[in-house]
PDB file of C-alpha atoms in Angstrom:
ATOM      1  CA  GLN A 299       0.000   0.000   0.000  1.00 44.00           C
ATOM      2  CA  GLY A 300       1.125   3.505  -0.722  1.00 52.00           C
ATOM      3  CA  GLN A 301       0.849   6.388   1.702  1.00 85.00           C
ATOM      4  CA  ALA A 302      -2.702   7.479   2.567  1.00 90.00           C
ATOM      5  CA  LEU A 303      -4.219  10.617   1.123  1.00 92.00           C
ATOM      6  CA  VAL A 304      -6.290  12.236   3.905  1.00 94.00           C
ATOM      7  CA  LEU A 305      -9.150  14.545   2.972  1.00 94.00           C
ATOM      8  CA  GLY A 306     -10.244  16.363   6.110  1.00 91.00           C
ATOM      9  CA  PRO A 307     -12.300  19.487   6.723  1.00 94.00           C
ATOM     10  CA  ALA A 308     -10.288  21.726   4.375  1.00 93.00           C
ATOM     11  CA  ALA A 309     -11.167  19.409   1.450  1.00 94.00           C
ATOM     12  CA  PHE A 310     -14.882  19.979   2.161  1.00 95.00           C
ATOM     13  CA  ASP A 311     -14.649  23.750   1.557  1.00 94.00           C
ATOM     14  CA  ALA A 312     -15.953  23.860  -2.017  1.00 92.00           C
ATOM     15  CA  PRO A 313     -17.369  20.516  -3.175  1.00 94.00           C
ATOM     16  CA  SER A 314     -18.888  20.155  -6.622  1.00 93.00           C
ATOM     17  CA  PRO A 315     -22.668  19.703  -6.163  1.00 93.00           C
ATOM     18  CA  SER A 316     -24.929  17.013  -7.583  1.00 92.00           C
ATOM     19  CA  PRO A 317     -28.419  17.652  -9.023  1.00 90.00           C
ATOM     20  CA  ASP A 318     -29.667  14.489  -7.239  1.00 90.00           C
ATOM     21  CA  GLN A 319     -28.585  15.504  -3.733  1.00 92.00           C
ATOM     22  CA  HIS A 320     -28.738  18.259  -1.148  1.00 94.00           C
ATOM     23  CA  LEU A 321     -25.348  19.501  -0.013  1.00 95.00           C
ATOM     24  CA  ILE A 322     -24.345  21.474   3.086  1.00 94.00           C
ATOM     25  CA  VAL A 323     -20.836  22.322   4.251  1.00 96.00           C
ATOM     26  CA  MET A 324     -20.949  22.692   8.039  1.00 96.00           C
ATOM     27  CA  ARG A 325     -18.682  25.529   9.192  1.00 96.00           C
ATOM     28  CA  ASP A 326     -17.353  26.905  12.452  1.00 95.00           C
ATOM     29  CA  PHE A 327     -17.884  30.457  13.741  1.00 96.00           C
ATOM     30  CA  TRP A 328     -15.090  31.776  11.482  1.00 96.00           C
ATOM     31  CA  GLY A 329     -16.417  30.083   8.359  1.00 95.00           C
ATOM     32  CA  ARG A 330     -13.871  27.263   8.229  1.00 96.00           C
ATOM     33  CA  PRO A 331     -15.287  23.962   6.893  1.00 96.00           C
ATOM     34  CA  LEU A 332     -15.870  21.187   9.426  1.00 96.00           C
ATOM     35  CA  THR A 333     -17.934  18.448   7.776  1.00 97.00           C
ATOM     36  CA  LEU A 334     -19.811  17.666   4.571  1.00 97.00           C
ATOM     37  CA  ARG A 335     -23.494  16.745   4.723  1.00 96.00           C
ATOM     38  CA  ILE A 336     -25.141  15.118   1.713  1.00 96.00           C
ATOM     39  CA  ALA A 337     -28.714  13.896   1.333  1.00 94.00           C
ATOM     40  CA  VAL A 338     -30.224  12.076  -1.619  1.00 93.00           C
ATOM     41  CA  LEU A 339     -33.491  13.475  -2.987  1.00 91.00           C
ATOM     42  CA  PRO A 340     -36.644  11.319  -2.803  1.00 89.00           C
ATOM     43  CA  ASP A 341     -37.231   8.567  -5.368  1.00 87.00           C
ATOM     44  CA  GLN A 342     -33.642   8.349  -6.629  1.00 88.00           C
ATOM     45  CA  PRO A 343     -32.367   4.963  -7.832  1.00 89.00           C
ATOM     46  CA  GLU A 344     -28.827   3.788  -7.109  1.00 91.00           C
ATOM     47  CA  PRO A 345     -26.195   5.853  -8.953  1.00 94.00           C
ATOM     48  CA  THR A 346     -25.389   4.996 -12.557  1.00 93.00           C
ATOM     49  CA  PRO A 347     -21.906   5.091 -14.128  1.00 94.00           C
ATOM     50  CA  ALA A 348     -22.818   8.405 -15.793  1.00 92.00           C
ATOM     51  CA  GLU A 349     -23.567  10.112 -12.448  1.00 93.00           C
ATOM     52  CA  ARG A 350     -20.991  12.323 -10.806  1.00 92.00           C
ATOM     53  CA  GLY A 351     -22.401  12.627  -7.258  1.00 93.00           C
ATOM     54  CA  VAL A 352     -21.189  15.278  -4.854  1.00 96.00           C
ATOM     55  CA  ARG A 353     -17.522  15.550  -5.737  1.00 96.00           C
ATOM     56  CA  ILE A 354     -14.478  16.475  -3.688  1.00 96.00           C
ATOM     57  CA  LEU A 355     -12.061  17.825  -6.252  1.00 95.00           C
ATOM     58  CA  LEU A 356      -8.453  16.695  -5.954  1.00 95.00           C
ATOM     59  CA  SER A 357      -5.294  18.694  -6.518  1.00 93.00           C
ATOM     60  CA  PRO A 358      -3.186  17.520  -9.474  1.00 94.00           C
ATOM     61  CA  GLU A 359      -0.643  16.040  -7.021  1.00 93.00           C
ATOM     62  CA  ALA A 360      -3.326  14.124  -5.095  1.00 93.00           C
ATOM     63  CA  ALA A 361      -5.005  12.969  -8.306  1.00 93.00           C
ATOM     64  CA  ALA A 362      -1.708  11.608  -9.638  1.00 92.00           C
ATOM     65  CA  ARG A 363      -1.396   9.378  -6.546  1.00 92.00           C
ATOM     66  CA  VAL A 364      -4.749   7.662  -7.218  1.00 93.00           C
ATOM     67  CA  THR A 365      -4.900   7.613 -11.026  1.00 91.00           C
ATOM     68  CA  ASP A 366      -4.660   4.209 -12.742  1.00 93.00           C
ATOM     69  CA  THR A 367      -4.527   2.266  -9.468  1.00 93.00           C
ATOM     70  CA  PRO A 368      -7.168   0.570  -7.316  1.00 95.00           C
ATOM     71  CA  VAL A 369      -7.748   2.313  -3.981  1.00 96.00           C
ATOM     72  CA  THR A 370      -9.371   1.717  -0.627  1.00 96.00           C
ATOM     73  CA  VAL A 371     -11.450   4.671   0.551  1.00 97.00           C
ATOM     74  CA  GLU A 372     -12.315   4.883   4.247  1.00 97.00           C
ATOM     75  CA  VAL A 373     -15.097   7.342   5.051  1.00 98.00           C
ATOM     76  CA  SER A 374     -15.687   8.466   8.635  1.00 98.00           C
ATOM     77  CA  TYR A 375     -19.258   9.591   9.139  1.00 97.00           C
ATOM     78  CA  ASN A 376     -21.948  10.658  11.578  1.00 96.00           C
ATOM     79  CA  PRO A 377     -25.603   9.756  11.042  1.00 93.00           C
ATOM     80  CA  LEU A 378     -27.999  12.667  10.861  1.00 91.00           C
ATOM     81  CA  ASN A 379     -30.382  13.129  13.805  1.00 88.00           C
ATOM     82  CA  ILE A 380     -33.350  12.629  11.495  1.00 87.00           C
ATOM     83  CA  ASN A 381     -33.630  11.003   8.061  1.00 91.00           C
ATOM     84  CA  THR A 382     -30.352   9.095   8.183  1.00 90.00           C
ATOM     85  CA  ALA A 383     -29.295   7.469   4.913  1.00 93.00           C
ATOM     86  CA  THR A 384     -29.109   3.675   4.903  1.00 93.00           C
ATOM     87  CA  GLY A 385     -26.031   3.564   2.683  1.00 95.00           C
ATOM     88  CA  LEU A 386     -23.264   5.488   0.997  1.00 97.00           C
ATOM     89  CA  ALA A 387     -21.850   5.124  -2.519  1.00 97.00           C
ATOM     90  CA  VAL A 388     -18.314   6.210  -3.427  1.00 98.00           C
ATOM     91  CA  SER A 389     -16.455   6.336  -6.749  1.00 97.00           C
ATOM     92  CA  LEU A 390     -13.262   7.628  -8.291  1.00 96.00           C
ATOM     93  CA  GLN A 391     -14.209  10.248 -10.858  1.00 95.00           C
ATOM     94  CA  GLY A 392     -12.172  10.503 -14.054  1.00 93.00           C
ATOM     95  CA  ILE A 393     -12.626  10.442 -17.810  1.00 93.00           C
ATOM     96  CA  ALA A 394     -14.265   6.993 -17.884  1.00 92.00           C
ATOM     97  CA  PRO A 395     -17.720   6.176 -16.482  1.00 93.00           C
ATOM     98  CA  ALA A 396     -17.731   5.884 -12.687  1.00 93.00           C
ATOM     99  CA  ASP A 397     -17.679   2.508 -10.916  1.00 95.00           C
ATOM    100  CA  TRP A 398     -19.832   3.153  -7.833  1.00 97.00           C
ATOM    101  CA  VAL A 399     -19.382   0.941  -4.786  1.00 97.00           C
ATOM    102  CA  ILE A 400     -22.217   0.950  -2.244  1.00 97.00           C
ATOM    103  CA  GLN A 401     -21.962   0.051   1.430  1.00 96.00           C
ATOM    104  CA  GLU A 402     -24.610   0.082   4.135  1.00 95.00           C
ATOM    105  CA  ILE A 403     -24.006   2.472   7.031  1.00 95.00           C
ATOM    106  CA  ALA A 404     -25.066   2.130  10.659  1.00 92.00           C
ATOM    107  CA  ALA A 405     -27.254   4.623  12.490  1.00 90.00           C
ATOM    108  CA  GLN A 406     -24.286   5.528  14.700  1.00 94.00           C
ATOM    109  CA  PRO A 407     -20.925   7.215  14.032  1.00 96.00           C
ATOM    110  CA  GLY A 408     -18.546   4.945  12.205  1.00 96.00           C
ATOM    111  CA  VAL A 409     -16.108   4.281   9.387  1.00 97.00           C
ATOM    112  CA  VAL A 410     -17.078   2.483   6.202  1.00 97.00           C
ATOM    113  CA  SER A 411     -14.527   1.113   3.739  1.00 97.00           C
ATOM    114  CA  PHE A 412     -14.801   0.915  -0.063  1.00 97.00           C
ATOM    115  CA  THR A 413     -12.471  -0.913  -2.462  1.00 97.00           C
ATOM    116  CA  LEU A 414     -12.595   0.958  -5.763  1.00 96.00           C
ATOM    117  CA  PRO A 415     -11.243  -0.151  -9.146  1.00 95.00           C
ATOM    118  CA  ALA A 416      -8.631   1.881 -10.994  1.00 93.00           C
ATOM    119  CA  GLN A 417      -9.832   4.916 -12.954  1.00 94.00           C
ATOM    120  CA  MET A 418      -8.070   6.947 -15.666  1.00 93.00           C
ATOM    121  CA  ALA A 419      -7.325  10.652 -15.234  1.00 94.00           C
ATOM    122  CA  VAL A 420      -8.886  10.927 -11.769  1.00 95.00           C
ATOM    123  CA  ASP A 421      -9.837  14.459 -10.748  1.00 95.00           C
ATOM    124  CA  ALA A 422     -12.289  13.876  -7.864  1.00 96.00           C
ATOM    125  CA  ILE A 423     -13.923  11.441  -5.487  1.00 97.00           C
ATOM    126  CA  GLY A 424     -17.706  11.153  -5.815  1.00 97.00           C
ATOM    127  CA  PHE A 425     -20.145  10.586  -2.952  1.00 97.00           C
ATOM    128  CA  ARG A 426     -23.808   9.668  -3.059  1.00 96.00           C
ATOM    129  CA  ALA A 427     -26.141   9.068  -0.113  1.00 95.00           C
ATOM    130  CA  ILE A 428     -28.323   5.971  -0.531  1.00 94.00           C
ATOM    131  CA  SER A 429     -31.740   5.427   1.011  1.00 91.00           C
ATOM    132  CA  SER A 430     -34.083   2.468   1.043  1.00 84.00           C
ATOM    133  CA  ASN A 431     -36.890   4.956   1.805  1.00 83.00           C
ATOM    134  CA  ASN A 432     -38.301   7.101  -0.986  1.00 80.00           C
ATOM    135  CA  ASP A 433     -40.533   9.562   0.830  1.00 83.00           C
ATOM    136  CA  GLN A 434     -38.010  12.262   1.891  1.00 86.00           C
ATOM    137  CA  ALA A 435     -34.384  13.290   1.549  1.00 89.00           C
ATOM    138  CA  TYR A 436     -32.083  11.020   3.598  1.00 93.00           C
ATOM    139  CA  GLY A 437     -28.467  11.859   4.316  1.00 94.00           C
ATOM    140  CA  VAL A 438     -25.190  11.446   6.140  1.00 96.00           C
ATOM    141  CA  GLU A 439     -22.462  13.720   7.514  1.00 97.00           C
ATOM    142  CA  ILE A 440     -18.944  12.955   6.246  1.00 97.00           C
ATOM    143  CA  THR A 441     -16.216  13.921   8.722  1.00 97.00           C
ATOM    144  CA  ASN A 442     -13.042  12.525   7.152  1.00 97.00           C
ATOM    145  CA  VAL A 443     -11.907  10.571   4.077  1.00 97.00           C
ATOM    146  CA  ARG A 444      -8.752   8.447   3.766  1.00 96.00           C
ATOM    147  CA  VAL A 445      -7.685   7.189   0.350  1.00 96.00           C
ATOM    148  CA  LEU A 446      -5.168   4.333   0.306  1.00 95.00           C
ATOM    149  CA  PRO A 447      -3.635   3.504  -3.100  1.00 93.00           C
ATOM    150  CA  GLN A 448      -3.076  -0.230  -3.595  1.00 88.00           C
ATOM    151  CA  SER A 449       0.168  -1.459  -5.081  1.00 71.00           C
TER     152      SER A 449
END
């Protein structure tokens, strides 16, 4: 394994939004980003390869570390007090269609791990809240992301 790429609060400052999700960057009193909250809109199916999700854009240096190699992505999260998502989908975003990996999440703080296939010309990591309920928006709060390139 290569050295981990850690995406903490600073990486949540200006995510690229998704038309299928609500997005809120939680900030402290001084406006610094703390966490990223995403919630899938009602009646959305699982993400397709063409979807982008809410994206955390990577610097060229960070993108070079995860391009053309499989990675493990560990997402630390908090459930929302109401309308907690039942799952989370993650993908490497590049020039090819996205390979989304979906994992169930617990209704308590935790870490969920995703093994993602290699992607060409990676420029972001995509996130999509998943819900087995279709009546309202359901979401999750992302607190930290670790990306571990596989060798």
